[in-house]
Protein backbone atom coordinates (compact mmCIF):
# COMPACT_ATOMS: atom_id res chain seq x y z
CA UNK A 1 0.00 0.00 0.00
CA UNK A 2 1.49 3.39 -0.98
CA UNK A 3 1.42 6.59 1.07
CA UNK A 4 -1.64 7.97 -0.72
CA UNK A 5 -3.61 4.81 -0.08
CA UNK A 6 -2.56 4.83 3.59
CA UNK A 7 -3.50 8.49 3.93
CA UNK A 8 -6.84 7.95 2.18
CA UNK A 9 -7.72 5.08 4.50
CA UNK A 10 -6.82 7.12 7.56
CA UNK A 11 -8.93 10.06 6.37
CA UNK A 12 -11.84 7.72 5.66
CA UNK A 13 -11.60 6.38 9.23
CA UNK A 14 -11.22 9.86 10.72
CA UNK A 15 -7.63 9.18 11.82
CA UNK A 16 -4.92 11.84 12.04
CA UNK A 17 -2.35 12.28 9.27
CA UNK A 18 1.34 12.49 10.11
CA UNK A 19 3.92 14.74 8.44
CA UNK A 20 5.00 12.11 5.89
CA UNK A 21 1.43 11.39 4.82
CA UNK A 22 0.61 15.09 4.52
CA UNK A 23 3.68 15.61 2.34
CA UNK A 24 2.72 12.66 0.15
CA UNK A 25 -0.75 14.16 -0.32
CA UNK A 26 0.74 17.51 -1.31
CA UNK A 27 3.09 15.85 -3.81
CA UNK A 28 0.20 13.85 -5.26
CA UNK A 29 -0.96 15.72 -8.35
CA UNK A 30 -4.38 14.10 -8.64
CA UNK A 31 -6.09 17.22 -7.38
CA UNK A 32 -9.54 15.71 -7.82
CA UNK A 33 -8.59 12.99 -5.36
CA UNK A 34 -7.58 15.68 -2.87
CA UNK A 35 -10.88 17.44 -3.49
CA UNK A 36 -12.82 14.21 -2.90
CA UNK A 37 -11.07 13.60 0.44
CA UNK A 38 -11.27 17.21 1.63
CA UNK A 39 -14.92 17.56 0.66
CA UNK A 40 -15.74 14.36 2.57
CA UNK A 41 -14.13 15.78 5.72
CA UNK A 42 -15.83 19.16 5.23
CA UNK A 43 -19.25 17.53 4.98
CA UNK A 44 -18.62 15.47 8.11
CA UNK A 45 -18.08 18.69 10.02
CA UNK A 46 -20.51 21.19 8.49
CA UNK A 47 -22.76 19.14 6.22
CA UNK A 48 -24.29 21.24 3.44
CA UNK A 49 -23.57 24.54 5.20
CA UNK A 50 -21.19 27.19 3.88
CA UNK A 51 -20.76 30.17 6.18
CA UNK A 52 -20.33 33.90 5.71
CA UNK A 53 -20.88 36.95 7.87
CA UNK A 54 -21.72 40.60 7.48
CA UNK A 55 -18.60 42.41 8.57
CA UNK A 56 -16.67 45.64 8.09
CA UNK A 57 -12.87 45.89 7.93
CA UNK A 58 -11.11 48.93 9.39
CA UNK A 59 -7.34 49.56 9.09
CA UNK A 60 -6.36 52.24 11.63
CA UNK A 61 -2.99 53.24 10.17
CA UNK A 62 -0.42 52.23 7.60
CA UNK A 63 2.56 53.84 9.37
CA UNK A 64 4.75 50.99 10.55
CA UNK A 65 8.11 50.46 12.23
CA UNK A 66 8.60 46.93 10.93
CA UNK A 67 9.50 47.59 7.31
CA UNK A 68 8.77 43.97 6.40
CA UNK A 69 9.93 43.05 2.89
CA UNK A 70 6.74 41.05 2.37
CA UNK A 71 4.43 44.03 3.01
CA UNK A 72 3.12 46.62 0.56
CA UNK A 73 0.81 48.32 3.07
CA UNK A 74 3.16 49.71 5.71
CA UNK A 75 5.09 52.94 5.14
CA UNK A 76 7.02 55.69 6.88
CA UNK A 77 5.22 58.68 8.43
CA UNK A 78 6.74 61.11 5.93
CA UNK A 79 5.38 59.29 2.88
CA UNK A 80 2.47 60.89 1.05
CA UNK A 81 0.23 57.87 1.45
CA UNK A 82 0.73 57.66 5.24
CA UNK A 83 -2.38 58.02 7.39
CA UNK A 84 -3.58 57.56 10.96
CA UNK A 85 -7.26 57.44 11.85
CA UNK A 86 -8.50 59.41 14.81
CA UNK A 87 -11.03 57.90 17.17
CA UNK A 88 -13.78 60.17 15.81
CA UNK A 89 -13.13 58.91 12.26
CA UNK A 90 -13.36 55.29 13.38
CA UNK A 91 -16.62 55.91 15.19
CA UNK A 92 -18.05 57.72 12.15
CA UNK A 93 -17.22 54.68 9.99
CA UNK A 94 -18.80 52.31 12.50
CA UNK A 95 -21.91 54.49 12.85
CA UNK A 96 -22.30 54.91 9.09
CA UNK A 97 -21.88 51.17 8.53
CA UNK A 98 -24.53 50.41 11.14
CA UNK A 99 -26.93 52.84 9.47
CA UNK A 100 -26.34 51.36 6.02
CA UNK A 101 -25.95 47.72 7.09
CA UNK A 102 -28.45 46.76 9.78
CA UNK A 103 -27.24 43.13 9.71
CA UNK A 104 -23.66 44.09 10.62
CA UNK A 105 -22.40 41.53 13.16
CA UNK A 106 -18.63 42.03 13.20
CA UNK A 107 -15.99 44.77 13.05
CA UNK A 108 -12.61 43.44 11.90
CA UNK A 109 -9.81 45.86 12.81
CA UNK A 110 -6.09 45.36 12.08
CA UNK A 111 -3.33 47.87 11.44
CA UNK A 112 0.37 48.53 11.12
CA UNK A 113 2.80 48.94 14.02
CA UNK A 114 2.77 52.72 14.52
CA UNK A 115 6.02 54.04 16.08
CA UNK A 116 4.45 56.74 18.29
CA UNK A 117 0.85 55.92 19.10
CA UNK A 118 0.64 54.75 22.71
CA UNK A 119 -1.24 51.67 23.83
CA UNK A 120 -3.93 53.97 25.25
CA UNK A 121 -4.80 55.04 21.66
CA UNK A 122 -5.87 51.48 20.86
CA UNK A 123 -7.63 50.96 24.18
CA UNK A 124 -9.62 54.16 23.65
CA UNK A 125 -10.69 53.10 20.17
CA UNK A 126 -11.76 49.65 21.33
CA UNK A 127 -13.83 51.15 24.13
CA UNK A 128 -15.35 53.77 21.81
CA UNK A 129 -16.27 51.19 19.14
CA UNK A 130 -17.90 49.03 21.80
CA UNK A 131 -19.91 51.97 23.11
CA UNK A 132 -21.02 52.88 19.59
CA UNK A 133 -21.89 49.30 18.62
CA UNK A 134 -22.32 47.20 21.76
CA UNK A 135 -24.11 44.39 19.94
CA UNK A 136 -21.44 44.06 17.24
CA UNK A 137 -18.56 41.61 17.77
CA UNK A 138 -15.15 43.33 17.76
CA UNK A 139 -12.39 41.18 16.31
CA UNK A 140 -9.17 43.14 16.32
CA UNK A 141 -5.36 43.12 16.43
CA UNK A 142 -3.14 40.33 15.18
CA UNK A 143 -0.69 38.64 17.56
CA UNK A 144 2.01 40.77 15.92
CA UNK A 145 0.18 43.91 17.01
CA UNK A 146 -0.30 42.52 20.52
CA UNK A 147 3.47 41.96 20.83
CA UNK A 148 3.97 45.57 19.66
CA UNK A 149 1.53 46.82 22.30
CA UNK A 150 3.38 44.82 24.97
CA UNK A 151 6.67 46.40 23.89
CA UNK A 152 5.45 50.01 23.80
CA UNK A 153 3.46 49.74 27.03
CA UNK A 154 6.05 47.75 28.98
CA UNK A 155 3.21 45.44 29.92
CA UNK A 156 3.28 41.69 29.42
CA UNK A 157 1.29 40.03 26.67
CA UNK A 158 -1.33 38.73 29.09
CA UNK A 159 -1.79 42.16 30.70
CA UNK A 160 -2.24 43.77 27.27
CA UNK A 161 -4.89 41.22 26.33
CA UNK A 162 -6.65 41.60 29.67
CA UNK A 163 -6.89 45.37 29.23
CA UNK A 164 -8.13 45.07 25.65
CA UNK A 165 -10.70 42.49 26.70
CA UNK A 166 -11.89 44.74 29.52
CA UNK A 167 -12.23 47.60 27.01
CA UNK A 168 -14.41 45.48 24.72
CA UNK A 169 -12.24 43.26 22.53
CA UNK A 170 -14.09 40.02 21.74
CA UNK A 171 -11.59 37.99 19.69
CA UNK A 172 -8.38 38.15 17.62
CA UNK A 173 -8.07 37.55 13.87
CA UNK A 174 -4.86 35.49 14.06
CA UNK A 175 -2.95 37.22 11.27
CA UNK A 176 0.79 37.73 11.09
CA UNK A 177 1.54 34.02 11.42
CA UNK A 178 2.98 34.03 7.88
CA UNK A 179 5.05 30.83 8.17
CA UNK A 180 5.80 29.78 11.76
CA UNK A 181 9.48 29.16 11.14
CA UNK A 182 12.03 31.76 12.21
CA UNK A 183 14.38 30.99 9.33
CA UNK A 184 11.59 32.14 6.98
CA UNK A 185 10.52 35.07 9.18
CA UNK A 186 14.07 36.44 9.21
CA UNK A 187 13.77 36.86 5.44
CA UNK A 188 10.18 38.06 5.01
CA UNK A 189 9.47 39.92 8.28
CA UNK A 190 12.68 40.16 10.34
CA UNK A 191 11.50 42.95 12.65
CA UNK A 192 8.18 41.67 13.84
CA UNK A 193 7.00 38.96 16.22
CA UNK A 194 8.91 35.68 16.26
CA UNK A 195 7.29 32.27 15.97
CA UNK A 196 7.42 31.83 19.75
CA UNK A 197 5.88 35.27 20.34
CA UNK A 198 3.03 34.60 17.90
CA UNK A 199 2.30 31.33 19.69
CA UNK A 200 2.57 33.02 23.12
CA UNK A 201 -0.09 35.58 22.16
CA UNK A 202 -2.42 32.95 20.76
CA UNK A 203 -2.16 30.69 23.81
CA UNK A 204 -2.51 33.65 26.20
CA UNK A 205 -5.62 34.85 24.34
CA UNK A 206 -7.13 31.38 24.42
CA UNK A 207 -6.42 31.07 28.15
CA UNK A 208 -8.32 34.35 28.70
CA UNK A 209 -11.32 33.10 26.75
CA UNK A 210 -10.55 35.15 23.64
CA UNK A 211 -10.94 32.91 20.58
CA UNK A 212 -8.76 33.51 17.52
CA UNK A 213 -8.37 32.40 13.97
CA UNK A 214 -5.18 30.86 12.58
CA UNK A 215 -3.55 31.88 9.33
CA UNK A 216 -0.76 31.06 6.90
CA UNK A 217 0.85 33.22 4.21
CA UNK A 218 2.22 30.91 1.53
CA UNK A 219 3.88 31.26 -1.83
CA UNK A 220 7.03 33.29 -1.10
CA UNK A 221 10.34 31.83 0.16
CA UNK A 222 9.05 28.93 2.26
CA UNK A 223 9.33 25.22 1.44
CA UNK A 224 6.42 22.79 1.26
CA UNK A 225 7.83 21.04 4.32
CA UNK A 226 7.68 24.35 6.26
CA UNK A 227 4.05 24.82 5.24
CA UNK A 228 3.15 21.37 6.51
CA UNK A 229 5.02 21.86 9.78
CA UNK A 230 3.15 25.17 10.16
CA UNK A 231 -0.15 23.28 9.91
CA UNK A 232 1.01 20.68 12.43
CA UNK A 233 2.09 23.43 14.86
CA UNK A 234 -1.41 24.94 14.64
CA UNK A 235 -2.96 21.50 15.12
CA UNK A 236 -0.85 20.95 18.25
CA UNK A 237 -1.98 24.31 19.70
CA UNK A 238 -5.60 23.46 18.95
CA UNK A 239 -5.18 20.14 20.79
CA UNK A 240 -4.17 22.11 23.88
CA UNK A 241 -6.58 25.06 23.77
CA UNK A 242 -9.46 24.28 21.41
CA UNK A 243 -9.98 28.00 20.81
CA UNK A 244 -9.10 28.37 17.13
CA UNK A 245 -12.30 29.09 15.26
CA UNK A 246 -11.08 28.84 11.66
CA UNK A 247 -7.98 28.49 9.52
CA UNK A 248 -7.29 30.82 6.59
CA UNK A 249 -4.53 30.28 4.02
CA UNK A 250 -3.48 33.52 2.29
CA UNK A 251 -1.62 33.36 -1.05
CA UNK A 252 1.22 35.88 -1.12
CA UNK A 253 0.66 38.85 -3.45
CA UNK A 254 4.11 40.15 -4.44
CA UNK A 255 3.26 43.46 -6.14
CA UNK A 256 4.81 46.53 -4.45
CA UNK A 257 6.67 44.36 -1.91
CA UNK A 258 10.34 43.46 -1.60
CA UNK A 259 9.64 40.27 -3.55
CA UNK A 260 8.36 41.62 -6.84
CA UNK A 261 10.58 39.06 -8.56
CA UNK A 262 8.17 36.35 -7.41
CA UNK A 263 5.00 35.28 -9.17
CA UNK A 264 1.76 34.85 -7.30
CA UNK A 265 1.15 31.09 -6.97
CA UNK A 266 -1.34 29.40 -9.28
CA UNK A 267 -4.97 28.58 -8.57
CA UNK A 268 -3.90 24.93 -8.62
CA UNK A 269 -1.60 25.67 -5.68
CA UNK A 270 -4.35 27.58 -3.85
CA UNK A 271 -6.73 24.64 -4.09
CA UNK A 272 -4.08 22.13 -3.03
CA UNK A 273 -3.29 24.20 0.08
CA UNK A 274 -6.92 24.54 1.07
CA UNK A 275 -7.59 20.83 0.70
CA UNK A 276 -4.36 19.93 2.51
CA UNK A 277 -5.26 22.26 5.38
CA UNK A 278 -8.67 20.62 5.69
CA UNK A 279 -7.07 17.18 5.81
CA UNK A 280 -4.23 17.97 8.24
CA UNK A 281 -6.20 20.24 10.59
CA UNK A 282 -8.55 17.52 11.78
CA UNK A 283 -9.36 19.46 14.97
CA UNK A 284 -10.42 22.67 13.17
CA UNK A 285 -14.12 22.93 12.42
CA UNK A 286 -13.82 25.64 9.79
CA UNK A 287 -11.53 26.29 6.81
CA UNK A 288 -12.01 29.72 5.28
CA UNK A 289 -11.62 30.57 1.59
CA UNK A 290 -10.98 34.31 1.88
CA UNK A 291 -12.46 35.46 -1.43
CA UNK A 292 -10.62 38.76 -1.41
CA UNK A 293 -7.21 37.05 -1.50
CA UNK A 294 -8.18 34.16 -3.75
CA UNK A 295 -10.61 35.93 -6.11
CA UNK A 296 -14.27 34.99 -6.06
CA UNK A 297 -14.05 32.22 -8.69
CA UNK A 298 -11.26 30.41 -6.84
CA UNK A 299 -12.97 30.88 -3.49
CA UNK A 300 -16.12 29.37 -4.97
CA UNK A 301 -14.15 26.39 -6.29
CA UNK A 302 -12.52 26.01 -2.86
CA UNK A 303 -15.91 24.99 -1.47
CA UNK A 304 -15.37 21.72 -3.32
CA UNK A 305 -11.86 21.46 -1.86
CA UNK A 306 -12.84 21.45 1.82
CA UNK A 307 -13.54 25.11 2.61
CA UNK A 308 -16.79 25.90 4.41
CA UNK A 309 -16.53 29.66 4.91
CA UNK A 310 -16.16 32.59 2.48
CA UNK A 311 -15.49 35.24 5.18
CA UNK A 312 -17.78 38.25 4.82
CA UNK A 313 -18.90 41.39 3.09
CA UNK A 314 -15.73 43.28 4.21
CA UNK A 315 -16.80 46.64 2.58
CA UNK A 316 -13.29 48.08 2.50
CA UNK A 317 -9.80 46.55 2.61
CA UNK A 318 -6.41 48.22 2.18
CA UNK A 319 -3.63 45.77 3.15
CA UNK A 320 -4.11 43.12 0.49
CA UNK A 321 -4.94 45.60 -2.24
CA UNK A 322 -1.71 47.49 -1.56
CA UNK A 323 0.06 44.28 -2.61
CA UNK A 324 -1.74 44.10 -5.92
CA UNK A 325 -4.99 42.26 -5.20
CA UNK A 326 -7.48 43.21 -7.91
CA UNK A 327 -10.58 41.83 -6.24
CA UNK A 328 -13.44 44.08 -5.19
CA UNK A 329 -13.21 45.68 -1.75
CA UNK A 330 -16.63 44.52 -0.74
CA UNK A 331 -19.43 42.16 -1.69
CA UNK A 332 -23.15 42.01 -0.99
CA UNK A 333 -24.99 39.29 0.89
CA UNK A 334 -26.95 38.55 -2.28
CA UNK A 335 -23.73 37.91 -4.21
CA UNK A 336 -22.30 35.61 -1.52
CA UNK A 337 -25.52 33.62 -1.32
CA UNK A 338 -25.56 33.16 -5.11
CA UNK A 339 -21.93 32.03 -5.15
CA UNK A 340 -22.64 29.42 -2.48
CA UNK A 341 -25.90 28.15 -3.92
CA UNK A 342 -24.34 27.62 -7.34
CA UNK A 343 -22.17 24.94 -5.68
CA UNK A 344 -25.18 23.08 -4.29
CA UNK A 345 -24.53 24.09 -0.69
CA UNK A 346 -26.66 26.22 1.63
CA UNK A 347 -25.40 29.71 2.49
CA UNK A 348 -25.51 30.33 6.22
CA UNK A 349 -25.15 33.84 7.59
CA UNK A 350 -23.32 33.40 10.89
CA UNK A 351 -22.04 35.38 13.81
CA UNK A 352 -18.36 35.33 14.73
CA UNK A 353 -18.88 32.15 16.78
CA UNK A 354 -20.44 30.33 13.81
CA UNK A 355 -23.92 30.43 15.29
CA UNK A 356 -26.35 30.43 12.33
CA UNK A 357 -28.35 33.65 11.91
CA UNK A 358 -30.04 33.01 8.56
CA UNK A 359 -29.98 29.96 6.28
CA UNK A 360 -30.57 30.37 2.56
CA UNK A 361 -33.37 28.55 0.79
CA UNK A 362 -31.01 26.63 -1.47
CA UNK A 363 -32.81 28.01 -4.49
CA UNK A 364 -30.19 29.24 -6.94
CA UNK A 365 -30.08 32.98 -7.36
CA UNK A 366 -28.16 34.56 -10.21
CA UNK A 367 -29.45 38.11 -9.93
Coordinates of N, CA and C in Angstrom, one line a residue, residues 26 29 31 218-220 222 224 227 249-254 262-275 293-295 297-299 301-302 305:
X26 N 0.4 16.3 -0.6 CA 0.7 17.5 -1.3 C 1.4 17.2 -2.6
X29 N -0.4 14.7 -7.5 CA -1.0 15.7 -8.3 C -2.4 15.4 -8.8
X31 N -5.4 16.2 -8.2 CA -6.1 17.2 -7.4 C -7.6 16.9 -7.1
X218 N 1.4 31.9 2.3 CA 2.2 30.9 1.5 C 2.5 31.5 0.1
X219 N 3.6 30.9 -0.5 CA 3.9 31.3 -1.8 C 5.0 32.3 -1.9
X220 N 5.9 32.3 -1.0 CA 7.0 33.3 -1.1 C 8.3 32.5 -1.0
X222 N 9.1 30.1 1.4 CA 9.1 28.9 2.3 C 9.1 27.6 1.4
X224 N 7.7 23.5 1.0 CA 6.4 22.8 1.3 C 6.5 22.2 2.6
X227 N 5.5 24.6 5.2 CA 4.1 24.8 5.2 C 3.4 23.7 6.0
X249 N -5.8 30.3 4.8 CA -4.5 30.3 4.0 C -4.6 31.4 3.0
X250 N -3.6 32.3 3.2 CA -3.5 33.5 2.3 C -2.4 33.3 1.2
X251 N -2.7 33.4 0.0 CA -1.6 33.4 -1.0 C -0.9 34.7 -1.0
X252 N 0.4 34.7 -1.1 CA 1.2 35.9 -1.1 C 1.0 36.7 -2.4
X253 N 0.8 38.0 -2.3 CA 0.7 38.8 -3.5 C 1.9 39.7 -3.5
X254 N 2.8 39.5 -4.5 CA 4.1 40.2 -4.4 C 4.2 41.6 -4.9
X262 N 8.9 37.6 -7.5 CA 8.2 36.4 -7.4 C 6.9 36.5 -8.2
X263 N 6.3 35.3 -8.6 CA 5.0 35.3 -9.2 C 4.0 34.8 -8.1
X264 N 2.8 35.4 -8.2 CA 1.8 34.8 -7.3 C 1.5 33.4 -7.7
X265 N 1.3 32.5 -6.7 CA 1.2 31.1 -7.0 C -0.1 30.9 -7.8
X266 N -0.2 29.7 -8.4 CA -1.3 29.4 -9.3 C -2.6 29.0 -8.5
X267 N -3.7 29.0 -9.2 CA -5.0 28.6 -8.6 C -4.9 27.1 -8.2
X268 N -4.1 26.4 -9.0 CA -3.9 24.9 -8.6 C -3.3 24.8 -7.2
X269 N -2.3 25.7 -7.0 CA -1.6 25.7 -5.7 C -2.6 26.1 -4.6
X270 N -3.4 27.1 -4.8 CA -4.3 27.6 -3.8 C -5.3 26.4 -3.4
X271 N -5.8 25.7 -4.4 CA -6.7 24.6 -4.1 C -6.1 23.5 -3.4
X272 N -4.8 23.2 -3.7 CA -4.1 22.1 -3.0 C -3.9 22.5 -1.6
X273 N -3.5 23.8 -1.3 CA -3.3 24.2 0.1 C -4.6 24.1 0.9
X274 N -5.7 24.6 0.3 CA -6.9 24.5 1.1 C -7.3 23.1 1.4
X275 N -7.2 22.2 0.4 CA -7.6 20.8 0.7 C -6.6 20.2 1.7
X293 N -8.6 37.5 -1.2 CA -7.2 37.1 -1.5 C -7.2 36.1 -2.7
X294 N -8.2 35.2 -2.8 CA -8.2 34.2 -3.8 C -8.8 34.6 -5.1
X295 N -9.6 35.5 -5.1 CA -10.6 35.9 -6.1 C -11.9 35.1 -5.9
X297 N -13.9 33.5 -8.0 CA -14.1 32.2 -8.7 C -13.3 31.1 -8.0
X298 N -12.0 31.4 -7.5 CA -11.3 30.4 -6.8 C -11.9 30.1 -5.5
X299 N -12.3 31.1 -4.8 CA -13.0 30.9 -3.5 C -14.2 30.0 -3.6
X301 N -14.7 27.7 -6.1 CA -14.1 26.4 -6.3 C -13.7 25.7 -5.0
X302 N -13.1 26.5 -4.1 CA -12.5 26.0 -2.9 C -13.6 25.3 -2.0
X305 N -13.2 21.9 -2.3 CA -11.9 21.5 -1.9 C -11.7 21.6 -0.3

